[in-house]
């Protein structure tokens, strides 16, 4: 369902170029659970942002469900991003002026007219209950702990029931017990048929996946 | 050097009150290295923010270097906060429009006229080199990875050579190797005589400390 060929992302800064991702070849089949590890700054978030259509590559190609992403129009990309992909950001990306449930319902609210207010609230409450935050539904991000914000970000990624879940350090701010619960949730979702690509620094978290990749200085390599 | 008596922090939300910290009694002597663990939402950041003078308690008292904090004037508090305490935030709190080195130099820049521009740049570069970011000095936060931002936040906390370092999840976004390097740095600083209070979810990180506290539903308890 996901295939990249020599995917590259470089940034130019003055006269220097920083190649954050170098010719990455990745193949993930529908329903797989893939983990990605590597040192800080090695290019993991860069790859994940490309896969989530949040960024565009400098060169190389990315095929999502068979379609080359570079040939898609802006509205087609936006549609794929909104309907097929759930993204858990490393730094959460919550909106400070919205409550937890409104943040979670945002992907639904974006789909003009498709979900009534009560529908959005019900689905958001349900997603928040799955990450044990039913008692924080009305809090806004500044009134939540670090791990609570992370869980809101997780709930938001799940509310559209996406085919592909891209998780960037989903347990980085969680105590080990809460982390285990989140991994159990991700395994359930994977068992339902959803494809999961997860970046993590924690080897015990990576063990939940069926395949492991490593990144080093922008280069991707599968573990045997 | 740090002592709290029945320190309490509650938030009122409509008719409900959330007691994030309940009557915490903590004693830390100069030069100690204390770790604090506990579930997500248990009150760790709340306690650390009170210790760092970033928040004020609802009741109870906090004695910093013998002085009851509730009796200090605003300028005295600001002075203590700027000179004696280095704070590593769980969510980094970097300024998006400043480069890494400018973010690190901010605590020095605040001390009107004390540090010339070149002085600030030198000290910031040195602090960034200690966290292995000498090659990212001019990047601004949006051009840095999650772990790089965390390391900028760490460097900023150290640039004033503080007597007390309060670290909230200092390795949450770091791969294990980089995490080990940061812990080695903190142990060095502790060996130099600085007091460290560190919140962490990682038992192997907590092991670097000489004392361990646990928090649960706002209640603080020392491990025996
Ligand atoms: N906009 C940008 N301009 C220049 N360099 C950038 C930019 N964004 C990222 N980088 C650099 O690209 C490299 C890879 O970043 P990336 O965020 O992918 O790392 P990562 O593997 O996710 O790291 P971490 O584990 O710390 O989150 C980093 O060294 C970073 O400094
Ligand atoms: N401004 C606020 N208003 C209401 N409740 C709040 C506010 N700030 C924090 N809380 C609540 O206080 C509790 C403790 O928060 P705190 O940030 O101290 O937790 P923590 O132990 O640091 O958690 P984590 O490990 O997830 O970072 C949380 O349940 C949170 O929802
Ligand atoms: Mg990252
Ligand atoms: Mg916290």
mmCIF file with all atom_site columns, C-alpha atoms and ligand atoms in Angstrom, chain A residues 145-146, chain B residues 45 90 168, ligand 4:
data_model
loop_
_atom_site.group_PDB
_atom_site.id
_atom_site.type_symbol
_atom_site.label_atom_id
_atom_site.label_alt_id
_atom_site.label_comp_id
_atom_site.label_asym_id
_atom_site.label_entity_id
_atom_site.label_seq_id
_atom_site.pdbx_PDB_ins_code
_atom_site.Cartn_x
_atom_site.Cartn_y
_atom_site.Cartn_z
_atom_site.occupancy
_atom_site.B_iso_or_equiv
_atom_site.pdbx_formal_charge
_atom_site.auth_seq_id
_atom_site.auth_comp_id
_atom_site.auth_asym_id
_atom_site.auth_atom_id
_atom_site.pdbx_PDB_model_num
ATOM   1 C  CA  . UNK A 1 145 ? -0.250 17.091 31.079 1.00 0.00 ? 145 UNK A CA  1
ATOM   2 C  CA  . UNK A 1 146 ? 2.351  16.192 28.427 1.00 0.00 ? 146 UNK A CA  1
ATOM   3 C  CA  . UNK B 2 45  ? 5.079  18.718 35.900 1.00 0.00 ? 45  UNK B CA  1
ATOM   4 C  CA  . UNK B 2 90  ? 8.704  18.846 28.875 1.00 0.00 ? 90  UNK B CA  1
ATOM   5 C  CA  . UNK B 2 168 ? 11.044 17.552 32.984 1.00 0.00 ? 168 UNK B CA  1
HETATM 6 MG MG1 . LIG C 3 .   ? 4.419  16.220 32.645 1.00 0.00 ? 4   LIG C MG1 1
#
